[in-house]
């Protein structure tokens, strides 16, 4: 298929079709909904005593005010009356908001009553959201399950949510003969609003009936709507309340005992203490401060064995950085100028002294202090600023004679990122910018050889909606500048982000005298959200010199790309099918040297039947293209065409026992080379308080040109690839016991195995040739078993490389006792353990499965307590 044909089939025709069918957008008229919003007027309880939050609604205050009902379905039957009646009431005093919810049920014995983690949707749930900024874009949501488990999150607009946001509030529930009741007390200090006498906020109430997978809302929000918050109803009647200025403190103490047989000088006992503070400097801006901040995390990162040249991205899990993190959002198709895990991360150290050996490199840098300012003014101005200072880290290096010296592996560093956004036209236009900076102060020439002394990046963005947010235009631009020694900048030029040393890339070159490196990037996206037909069209680029990775995350530079998505969504239940979503997509990518580095097209179908089972099917075809990163600085290597097929089946998650089965298969362009993977998950809730789940993953990857080695010769560099047969097996087990919503015991365990065997080694001859026999040349190898190396001759010169076979295994486990003994105050007891083993040889997984438990591991027992209070 020619490029012109693909352009029409995957680009022009889908857009024309989506625009044509987009005339019939919604089952309900969005204009009518915006002009007929429901309004609730709250009542002040004045001098009446505060209620006891027990889920009974028998206190005197609940005789005031009025109940409101008449919820409608959001799904499955959008706009129709709810199948079960729900009522709510809102009261307030000077400092708190009080909410009562009555959820009737015609079959109360069938209510799904489960306990789960905070912020998890377990069983029936009800709650409300407040657009207290009244910006029609953001909102604070507070919900509670039948079992009394709390959930809070932030609405980010366009069906986006931040589940990492947490607040301090109280709630309780009770079961009745006719359904269930919820009672909630929300301090005004936990939300942000303008300092005005009379408040008008956006209001959303909802209820989920789990067994029916039915969602109901007080003010109608169609499932096909392009966003949510702008369709909220309104809350009025609240006046003369306190400003949301408040000072909150969260001191903590932490002690731990650790043991590792691999450490020469273990530190078995450690004690730490610190203080986090939250200061409401105005009614809508908050300053977070930390002294020796608590950046400990309980969750372990998943095991990954990365055979690519790209950095693995891990999600942020540390509490301080999660607070207000949505303000800093400047995502550009996965690339971000502010990646909070850079602050306090492990030193990026590559030993420049070949005759010195290092041991016990630190796995983090100490954060001396951090501060964060976040908030949004009543005029729609959002501001975010975070700054962190990390201490220097040094290790002892030993040479072949036994002499020792101290090497600085990470200098004293200051990290700064700031974000600003301004809303116009009721949030239909948003203009903003971001700026990030890292400064390093080194006392050791070693650090100057490895890292830039400063890294700066900045960007501007524009988001505009029209036609009731149905259509949108998004534009982003970013630029970066690195400064440092010639050695540090040279390392950046040679890194996987840039690969300036590529011999076939005329548009880039290595400059060994450079003391700076700069670049820029951009993204433009236009599309339609809402209704049955939708499309997204995107173009973006990253110039060869762009680098965000000192403060942000950039997968690679030097590309231009185009993406198209067209989808059709059906949410009106039929006889057998409840809903489905059909997506067509096409992507293409080029380097700045106009090398075609990606070209794919495919489709995906997501379907749910009326028994609430889920079925997914995807099909993707990748055309032959060039990979400019596979040879780690060598010439671009042609990849053969590839076809991917994936299918999954999932049962009804409302049941006590449910599972999911996923299988994928890929052809890799050559006969007998493929990738297949199988994942099976099963979750069992035998009783209300216990949840047991497991996920098993099995995969096999047979690829004909996996990178092995780059071998310098007298006049050129040889690149060797091989056929790899890689098998990976992992299992993740979780057991969660909830004694109360505030008291739980959780166990996590995950053994992981990955082994690979290489064969049929070949040298890269004509790297861009379509014929693999021209692209790769078979080698006549000799093997030295003593040194485990291969040797071959080419044009009279000898080349040698190590056997790349590997066997890797890892086990990560933790056991956590968590008790929220007071609102906002938590006590933890944690046992964490990990062990791993690596061998430069291939061993079948069945042969080494038991060896994992004979490998020495690390044990940490930790006790941590914090105490929340406010003034």
PDB file of N, CA, C and O in Angstrom, residues 116-178:
ATOM      1  N   UNK A 116     -12.234  -2.545  51.166  1.00  0.00           N
ATOM      2  CA  UNK A 116     -11.096  -2.508  50.252  1.00  0.00           C
ATOM      3  C   UNK A 116     -10.165  -1.384  50.624  1.00  0.00           C
ATOM      4  O   UNK A 116     -10.351  -0.684  51.624  1.00  0.00           O
ATOM      5  N   UNK A 117      -9.135  -1.229  49.811  1.00  0.00           N
ATOM      6  CA  UNK A 117      -8.185  -0.151  50.043  1.00  0.00           C
ATOM      7  C   UNK A 117      -8.872   1.206  49.932  1.00  0.00           C
ATOM      8  O   UNK A 117      -9.850   1.361  49.216  1.00  0.00           O
ATOM      9  N   UNK A 118      -8.309   2.189  50.616  1.00  0.00           N
ATOM     10  CA  UNK A 118      -8.809   3.543  50.437  1.00  0.00           C
ATOM     11  C   UNK A 118      -8.657   3.938  48.971  1.00  0.00           C
ATOM     12  O   UNK A 118      -7.668   3.611  48.317  1.00  0.00           O
ATOM     13  N   UNK A 119      -9.639   4.632  48.454  1.00  0.00           N
ATOM     14  CA  UNK A 119      -9.692   5.090  47.067  1.00  0.00           C
ATOM     15  C   UNK A 119      -9.965   3.969  46.071  1.00  0.00           C
ATOM     16  O   UNK A 119      -9.811   4.162  44.875  1.00  0.00           O
ATOM     17  N   UNK A 120     -10.366   2.785  46.553  1.00  0.00           N
ATOM     18  CA  UNK A 120     -10.738   1.711  45.631  1.00  0.00           C
ATOM     19  C   UNK A 120     -12.258   1.584  45.598  1.00  0.00           C
ATOM     20  O   UNK A 120     -12.942   1.749  46.607  1.00  0.00           O
ATOM     21  N   UNK A 121     -12.789   1.282  44.422  1.00  0.00           N
ATOM     22  CA  UNK A 121     -14.229   1.118  44.265  1.00  0.00           C
ATOM     23  C   UNK A 121     -14.588  -0.319  44.610  1.00  0.00           C
ATOM     24  O   UNK A 121     -14.413  -1.216  43.783  1.00  0.00           O
ATOM     25  N   UNK A 122     -15.058  -0.529  45.829  1.00  0.00           N
ATOM     26  CA  UNK A 122     -15.406  -1.868  46.298  1.00  0.00           C
ATOM     27  C   UNK A 122     -16.871  -1.891  46.693  1.00  0.00           C
ATOM     28  O   UNK A 122     -17.272  -1.312  47.708  1.00  0.00           O
ATOM     29  N   UNK A 123     -17.701  -2.557  45.889  1.00  0.00           N
ATOM     30  CA  UNK A 123     -19.113  -2.665  46.204  1.00  0.00           C
ATOM     31  C   UNK A 123     -19.896  -1.411  45.886  1.00  0.00           C
ATOM     32  O   UNK A 123     -19.473  -0.535  45.136  1.00  0.00           O
ATOM     33  N   UNK A 124     -21.082  -1.294  46.500  1.00  0.00           N
ATOM     34  CA  UNK A 124     -21.929  -0.119  46.306  1.00  0.00           C
ATOM     35  C   UNK A 124     -21.269   1.110  46.911  1.00  0.00           C
ATOM     36  O   UNK A 124     -20.649   1.036  47.982  1.00  0.00           O
ATOM     37  N   UNK A 125     -21.462   2.225  46.257  1.00  0.00           N
ATOM     38  CA  UNK A 125     -20.784   3.448  46.679  1.00  0.00           C
ATOM     39  C   UNK A 125     -21.669   4.648  46.378  1.00  0.00           C
ATOM     40  O   UNK A 125     -22.479   4.627  45.447  1.00  0.00           O
ATOM     41  N   UNK A 126     -21.528   5.695  47.176  1.00  0.00           N
ATOM     42  CA  UNK A 126     -22.248   6.950  46.946  1.00  0.00           C
ATOM     43  C   UNK A 126     -21.372   8.100  47.397  1.00  0.00           C
ATOM     44  O   UNK A 126     -20.527   7.943  48.292  1.00  0.00           O
ATOM     45  N   UNK A 127     -21.560   9.265  46.791  1.00  0.00           N
ATOM     46  CA  UNK A 127     -20.739  10.399  47.179  1.00  0.00           C
ATOM     47  C   UNK A 127     -21.115  11.652  46.431  1.00  0.00           C
ATOM     48  O   UNK A 127     -22.123  11.709  45.709  1.00  0.00           O
ATOM     49  N   UNK A 128     -20.276  12.668  46.600  1.00  0.00           N
ATOM     50  CA  UNK A 128     -20.550  13.964  45.993  1.00  0.00           C
ATOM     51  C   UNK A 128     -19.227  14.612  45.593  1.00  0.00           C
ATOM     52  O   UNK A 128     -18.148  14.250  46.086  1.00  0.00           O
ATOM     53  N   UNK A 129     -19.314  15.570  44.694  1.00  0.00           N
ATOM     54  CA  UNK A 129     -18.149  16.333  44.244  1.00  0.00           C
ATOM     55  C   UNK A 129     -18.498  17.808  44.275  1.00  0.00           C
ATOM     56  O   UNK A 129     -19.633  18.205  43.971  1.00  0.00           O
ATOM     57  N   UNK A 130     -17.525  18.642  44.650  1.00  0.00           N
ATOM     58  CA  UNK A 130     -17.716  20.078  44.771  1.00  0.00           C
ATOM     59  C   UNK A 130     -16.750  20.816  43.856  1.00  0.00           C
ATOM     60  O   UNK A 130     -15.531  20.654  43.977  1.00  0.00           O
ATOM     61  N   UNK A 131     -17.294  21.582  42.946  1.00  0.00           N
ATOM     62  CA  UNK A 131     -16.480  22.496  42.147  1.00  0.00           C
ATOM     63  C   UNK A 131     -16.396  23.801  42.927  1.00  0.00           C
ATOM     64  O   UNK A 131     -17.047  24.792  42.597  1.00  0.00           O
ATOM     65  N   UNK A 132     -15.601  23.785  43.998  1.00  0.00           N
ATOM     66  CA  UNK A 132     -15.556  24.930  44.902  1.00  0.00           C
ATOM     67  C   UNK A 132     -14.818  26.120  44.300  1.00  0.00           C
ATOM     68  O   UNK A 132     -15.000  27.257  44.745  1.00  0.00           O
ATOM     69  N   UNK A 133     -13.948  25.883  43.315  1.00  0.00           N
ATOM     70  CA  UNK A 133     -13.378  27.006  42.568  1.00  0.00           C
ATOM     71  C   UNK A 133     -14.426  27.631  41.638  1.00  0.00           C
ATOM     72  O   UNK A 133     -14.278  28.752  41.186  1.00  0.00           O
ATOM     73  N   UNK A 134     -15.456  26.832  41.300  1.00  0.00           N
ATOM     74  CA  UNK A 134     -16.502  27.193  40.344  1.00  0.00           C
ATOM     75  C   UNK A 134     -15.879  27.601  38.998  1.00  0.00           C
ATOM     76  O   UNK A 134     -16.293  28.569  38.355  1.00  0.00           O
ATOM     77  N   UNK A 135     -14.872  26.795  38.584  1.00  0.00           N
ATOM     78  CA  UNK A 135     -14.187  27.075  37.327  1.00  0.00           C
ATOM     79  C   UNK A 135     -14.672  26.186  36.192  1.00  0.00           C
ATOM     80  O   UNK A 135     -14.161  26.263  35.080  1.00  0.00           O
ATOM     81  N   UNK A 136     -15.627  25.290  36.482  1.00  0.00           N
ATOM     82  CA  UNK A 136     -16.225  24.373  35.496  1.00  0.00           C
ATOM     83  C   UNK A 136     -15.219  23.354  34.952  1.00  0.00           C
ATOM     84  O   UNK A 136     -15.468  22.709  33.941  1.00  0.00           O
ATOM     85  N   UNK A 137     -14.050  23.212  35.644  1.00  0.00           N
ATOM     86  CA  UNK A 137     -13.022  22.280  35.167  1.00  0.00           C
ATOM     87  C   UNK A 137     -12.556  21.304  36.252  1.00  0.00           C
ATOM     88  O   UNK A 137     -12.297  20.135  35.969  1.00  0.00           O
ATOM     89  N   UNK A 138     -12.403  21.786  37.486  1.00  0.00           N
ATOM     90  CA  UNK A 138     -11.845  20.960  38.552  1.00  0.00           C
ATOM     91  C   UNK A 138     -12.839  20.819  39.698  1.00  0.00           C
ATOM     92  O   UNK A 138     -13.700  21.685  39.892  1.00  0.00           O
ATOM     93  N   UNK A 139     -12.709  19.741  40.451  1.00  0.00           N
ATOM     94  CA  UNK A 139     -13.623  19.510  41.572  1.00  0.00           C
ATOM     95  C   UNK A 139     -12.990  18.536  42.548  1.00  0.00           C
ATOM     96  O   UNK A 139     -12.097  17.754  42.192  1.00  0.00           O
ATOM     97  N   UNK A 140     -13.464  18.572  43.805  1.00  0.00           N
ATOM     98  CA  UNK A 140     -13.038  17.659  44.867  1.00  0.00           C
ATOM     99  C   UNK A 140     -14.166  16.668  45.132  1.00  0.00           C
ATOM    100  O   UNK A 140     -15.301  17.071  45.382  1.00  0.00           O
ATOM    101  N   UNK A 141     -13.855  15.391  45.094  1.00  0.00           N
ATOM    102  CA  UNK A 141     -14.879  14.372  45.275  1.00  0.00           C
ATOM    103  C   UNK A 141     -14.656  13.590  46.558  1.00  0.00           C
ATOM    104  O   UNK A 141     -13.516  13.233  46.906  1.00  0.00           O
ATOM    105  N   UNK A 142     -15.764  13.284  47.275  1.00  0.00           N
ATOM    106  CA  UNK A 142     -15.727  12.526  48.519  1.00  0.00           C
ATOM    107  C   UNK A 142     -16.818  11.464  48.445  1.00  0.00           C
ATOM    108  O   UNK A 142     -17.991  11.778  48.270  1.00  0.00           O
ATOM    109  N   UNK A 143     -16.404  10.210  48.588  1.00  0.00           N
ATOM    110  CA  UNK A 143     -17.351   9.097  48.451  1.00  0.00           C
ATOM    111  C   UNK A 143     -17.111   8.094  49.563  1.00  0.00           C
ATOM    112  O   UNK A 143     -16.053   8.079  50.205  1.00  0.00           O
ATOM    113  N   UNK A 144     -18.096   7.229  49.758  1.00  0.00           N
ATOM    114  CA  UNK A 144     -17.981   6.208  50.795  1.00  0.00           C
ATOM    115  C   UNK A 144     -18.745   4.961  50.333  1.00  0.00           C
ATOM    116  O   UNK A 144     -19.795   5.072  49.691  1.00  0.00           O
ATOM    117  N   UNK A 145     -18.174   3.810  50.614  1.00  0.00           N
ATOM    118  CA  UNK A 145     -18.828   2.554  50.241  1.00  0.00           C
ATOM    119  C   UNK A 145     -19.788   2.120  51.345  1.00  0.00           C
ATOM    120  O   UNK A 145     -19.772   2.657  52.453  1.00  0.00           O
ATOM    121  N   UNK A 146     -20.614   1.125  51.022  1.00  0.00           N
ATOM    122  CA  UNK A 146     -21.531   0.581  52.033  1.00  0.00           C
ATOM    123  C   UNK A 146     -20.760   0.112  53.264  1.00  0.00           C
ATOM    124  O   UNK A 146     -21.220   0.257  54.403  1.00  0.00           O
ATOM    125  N   UNK A 147     -19.554  -0.426  53.038  1.00  0.00           N
ATOM    126  CA  UNK A 147     -18.748  -0.956  54.138  1.00  0.00           C
ATOM    127  C   UNK A 147     -18.071   0.136  54.951  1.00  0.00           C
ATOM    128  O   UNK A 147     -17.431  -0.152  55.966  1.00  0.00           O
ATOM    129  N   UNK A 148     -18.155   1.392  54.504  1.00  0.00           N
ATOM    130  CA  UNK A 148     -17.565   2.494  55.254  1.00  0.00           C
ATOM    131  C   UNK A 148     -16.169   2.879  54.790  1.00  0.00           C
ATOM    132  O   UNK A 148     -15.500   3.677  55.449  1.00  0.00           O
ATOM    133  N   UNK A 149     -15.716   2.347  53.649  1.00  0.00           N
ATOM    134  CA  UNK A 149     -14.397   2.689  53.123  1.00  0.00           C
ATOM    135  C   UNK A 149     -14.468   4.009  52.367  1.00  0.00           C
ATOM    136  O   UNK A 149     -15.331   4.197  51.510  1.00  0.00           O
ATOM    137  N   UNK A 150     -13.544   4.925  52.681  1.00  0.00           N
ATOM    138  CA  UNK A 150     -13.574   6.259  52.093  1.00  0.00           C
ATOM    139  C   UNK A 150     -12.798   6.310  50.769  1.00  0.00           C
ATOM    140  O   UNK A 150     -11.848   5.572  50.567  1.00  0.00           O
ATOM    141  N   UNK A 151     -13.245   7.195  49.903  1.00  0.00           N
ATOM    142  CA  UNK A 151     -12.559   7.452  48.641  1.00  0.00           C
ATOM    143  C   UNK A 151     -12.618   8.934  48.367  1.00  0.00           C
ATOM    144  O   UNK A 151     -13.690   9.548  48.462  1.00  0.00           O
ATOM    145  N   UNK A 152     -11.476   9.540  48.067  1.00  0.00           N
ATOM    146  CA  UNK A 152     -11.454  10.939  47.670  1.00  0.00           C
ATOM    147  C   UNK A 152     -10.521  11.112  46.483  1.00  0.00           C
ATOM    148  O   UNK A 152      -9.540  10.390  46.326  1.00  0.00           O
ATOM    149  N   UNK A 153     -10.844  12.066  45.644  1.00  0.00           N
ATOM    150  CA  UNK A 153     -10.078  12.286  44.419  1.00  0.00           C
ATOM    151  C   UNK A 153     -10.372  13.682  43.898  1.00  0.00           C
ATOM    152  O   UNK A 153     -11.244  14.386  44.400  1.00  0.00           O
ATOM    153  N   UNK A 154      -9.600  14.066  42.879  1.00  0.00           N
ATOM    154  CA  UNK A 154      -9.832  15.355  42.220  1.00  0.00           C
ATOM    155  C   UNK A 154     -10.250  15.123  40.778  1.00  0.00           C
ATOM    156  O   UNK A 154      -9.656  14.301  40.079  1.00  0.00           O
ATOM    157  N   UNK A 155     -11.297  15.845  40.349  1.00  0.00           N
ATOM    158  CA  UNK A 155     -11.689  15.858  38.942  1.00  0.00           C
ATOM    159  C   UNK A 155     -10.779  16.841  38.203  1.00  0.00           C
ATOM    160  O   UNK A 155     -10.602  17.979  38.642  1.00  0.00           O
ATOM    161  N   UNK A 156     -10.237  16.387  37.083  1.00  0.00           N
ATOM    162  CA  UNK A 156      -9.320  17.218  36.314  1.00  0.00           C
ATOM    163  C   UNK A 156      -9.910  17.667  34.990  1.00  0.00           C
ATOM    164  O   UNK A 156      -9.209  18.211  34.143  1.00  0.00           O
ATOM    165  N   UNK A 157     -11.199  17.430  34.779  1.00  0.00           N
ATOM    166  CA  UNK A 157     -11.829  17.785  33.523  1.00  0.00           C
ATOM    167  C   UNK A 157     -11.632  16.701  32.480  1.00  0.00           C
ATOM    168  O   UNK A 157     -10.709  15.890  32.549  1.00  0.00           O
ATOM    169  N   UNK A 158     -12.510  16.669  31.475  1.00  0.00           N
ATOM    170  CA  UNK A 158     -12.403  15.716  30.361  1.00  0.00           C
ATOM    171  C   UNK A 158     -12.325  14.276  30.848  1.00  0.00           C
ATOM    172  O   UNK A 158     -11.560  13.469  30.310  1.00  0.00           O
ATOM    173  N   UNK A 159     -13.060  13.919  31.870  1.00  0.00           N
ATOM    174  CA  UNK A 159     -13.072  12.570  32.427  1.00  0.00           C
ATOM    175  C   UNK A 159     -11.706  12.159  32.990  1.00  0.00           C
ATOM    176  O   UNK A 159     -11.386  10.975  33.065  1.00  0.00           O
ATOM    177  N   UNK A 160     -10.915  13.139  33.415  1.00  0.00           N
ATOM    178  CA  UNK A 160      -9.633  12.836  34.058  1.00  0.00           C
ATOM    179  C   UNK A 160      -9.767  12.940  35.563  1.00  0.00           C
ATOM    180  O   UNK A 160     -10.488  13.799  36.089  1.00  0.00           O
ATOM    181  N   UNK A 161      -9.065  12.051  36.303  1.00  0.00           N
ATOM    182  CA  UNK A 161      -9.177  12.020  37.756  1.00  0.00           C
ATOM    183  C   UNK A 161      -7.801  11.803  38.379  1.00  0.00           C
ATOM    184  O   UNK A 161      -6.947  11.114  37.813  1.00  0.00           O
ATOM    185  N   UNK A 162      -7.597  12.375  39.547  1.00  0.00           N
ATOM    186  CA  UNK A 162      -6.370  12.171  40.317  1.00  0.00           C
ATOM    187  C   UNK A 162      -6.739  11.449  41.603  1.00  0.00           C
ATOM    188  O   UNK A 162      -7.215  12.052  42.563  1.00  0.00           O
ATOM    189  N   UNK A 163      -6.512  10.121  41.641  1.00  0.00           N
ATOM    190  CA  UNK A 163      -6.853   9.321  42.810  1.00  0.00           C
ATOM    191  C   UNK A 163      -5.792   9.425  43.904  1.00  0.00           C
ATOM    192  O   UNK A 163      -5.991   8.903  44.998  1.00  0.00           O
ATOM    193  N   UNK A 164      -4.662  10.069  43.630  1.00  0.00           N
ATOM    194  CA  UNK A 164      -3.608  10.185  44.636  1.00  0.00           C
ATOM    195  C   UNK A 164      -3.877  11.309  45.636  1.00  0.00           C
ATOM    196  O   UNK A 164      -3.215  11.387  46.662  1.00  0.00           O
ATOM    197  N   UNK A 165      -4.832  12.170  45.309  1.00  0.00           N
ATOM    198  CA  UNK A 165      -5.147  13.273  46.218  1.00  0.00           C
ATOM    199  C   UNK A 165      -5.914  12.735  47.425  1.00  0.00           C
ATOM    200  O   UNK A 165      -6.861  11.964  47.288  1.00  0.00           O
ATOM    201  N   UNK A 166      -5.506  13.153  48.620  1.00  0.00           N
ATOM    202  CA  UNK A 166      -6.171  12.712  49.849  1.00  0.00           C
ATOM    203  C   UNK A 166      -6.482  13.904  50.739  1.00  0.00           C
ATOM    204  O   UNK A 166      -5.732  14.889  50.776  1.00  0.00           O
ATOM    205  N   UNK A 167      -7.563  13.810  51.457  1.00  0.00           N
ATOM    206  CA  UNK A 167      -7.973  14.847  52.407  1.00  0.00           C
ATOM    207  C   UNK A 167      -8.302  14.182  53.746  1.00  0.00           C
ATOM    208  O   UNK A 167      -8.399  12.959  53.846  1.00  0.00           O
ATOM    209  N   UNK A 168      -8.479  15.010  54.778  1.00  0.00           N
ATOM    210  CA  UNK A 168      -8.822  14.521  56.112  1.00  0.00           C
ATOM    211  C   UNK A 168     -10.289  14.861  56.382  1.00  0.00           C
ATOM    212  O   UNK A 168     -10.651  16.032  56.541  1.00  0.00           O
ATOM    213  N   UNK A 169     -11.137  13.829  56.400  1.00  0.00           N
ATOM    214  CA  UNK A 169     -12.574  14.020  56.603  1.00  0.00           C
ATOM    215  C   UNK A 169     -13.136  12.758  57.242  1.00  0.00           C
ATOM    216  O   UNK A 169     -12.482  11.729  57.318  1.00  0.00           O
ATOM    217  N   UNK A 170     -14.383  12.854  57.713  1.00  0.00           N
ATOM    218  CA  UNK A 170     -14.979  11.753  58.463  1.00  0.00           C
ATOM    219  C   UNK A 170     -16.247  11.272  57.765  1.00  0.00           C
ATOM    220  O   UNK A 170     -16.986  12.056  57.162  1.00  0.00           O
ATOM    221  N   UNK A 171     -16.489   9.963  57.852  1.00  0.00           N
ATOM    222  CA  UNK A 171     -17.692   9.398  57.256  1.00  0.00           C
ATOM    223  C   UNK A 171     -18.008   8.045  57.858  1.00  0.00           C
ATOM    224  O   UNK A 171     -17.117   7.334  58.322  1.00  0.00           O
ATOM    225  N   UNK A 172     -19.299   7.690  57.890  1.00  0.00           N
ATOM    226  CA  UNK A 172     -19.733   6.402  58.431  1.00  0.00           C
ATOM    227  C   UNK A 172     -21.012   5.974  57.729  1.00  0.00           C
ATOM    228  O   UNK A 172     -21.755   6.799  57.178  1.00  0.00           O
ATOM    229  N   UNK A 173     -21.273   4.663  57.755  1.00  0.00           N
ATOM    230  CA  UNK A 173     -22.453   4.110  57.092  1.00  0.00           C
ATOM    231  C   UNK A 173     -23.154   3.109  57.999  1.00  0.00           C
ATOM    232  O   UNK A 173     -22.555   2.558  58.922  1.00  0.00           O
ATOM    233  N   UNK A 174     -24.432   2.860  57.698  1.00  0.00           N
ATOM    234  CA  UNK A 174     -25.196   1.791  58.357  1.00  0.00           C
ATOM    235  C   UNK A 174     -26.083   1.109  57.320  1.00  0.00           C
ATOM    236  O   UNK A 174     -26.541   1.740  56.365  1.00  0.00           O
ATOM    237  N   UNK A 175     -26.338  -0.180  57.537  1.00  0.00           N
ATOM    238  CA  UNK A 175     -27.286  -0.930  56.701  1.00  0.00           C
ATOM    239  C   UNK A 175     -28.662  -0.880  57.358  1.00  0.00           C
ATOM    240  O   UNK A 175     -28.796  -0.888  58.588  1.00  0.00           O
ATOM    241  N   UNK A 176     -29.705  -0.831  56.527  1.00  0.00           N
ATOM    242  CA  UNK A 176     -31.075  -0.819  57.022  1.00  0.00           C
ATOM    243  C   UNK A 176     -31.876  -1.901  56.287  1.00  0.00           C
ATOM    244  O   UNK A 176     -31.381  -2.542  55.356  1.00  0.00           O
ATOM    245  N   UNK A 177     -33.138  -2.051  56.699  1.00  0.00           N
ATOM    246  CA  UNK A 177     -34.000  -3.027  56.033  1.00  0.00           C
ATOM    247  C   UNK A 177     -34.395  -2.584  54.624  1.00  0.00           C
ATOM    248  O   UNK A 177     -34.896  -3.395  53.834  1.00  0.00           O
ATOM    249  N   UNK A 178     -34.191  -1.320  54.333  1.00  0.00           N
ATOM    250  CA  UNK A 178     -34.600  -0.793  53.024  1.00  0.00           C
ATOM    251  C   UNK A 178     -33.420  -0.285  52.191  1.00  0.00           C
ATOM    252  O   UNK A 178     -33.629   0.314  51.145  1.00  0.00           O
TER     253      UNK A 178
END
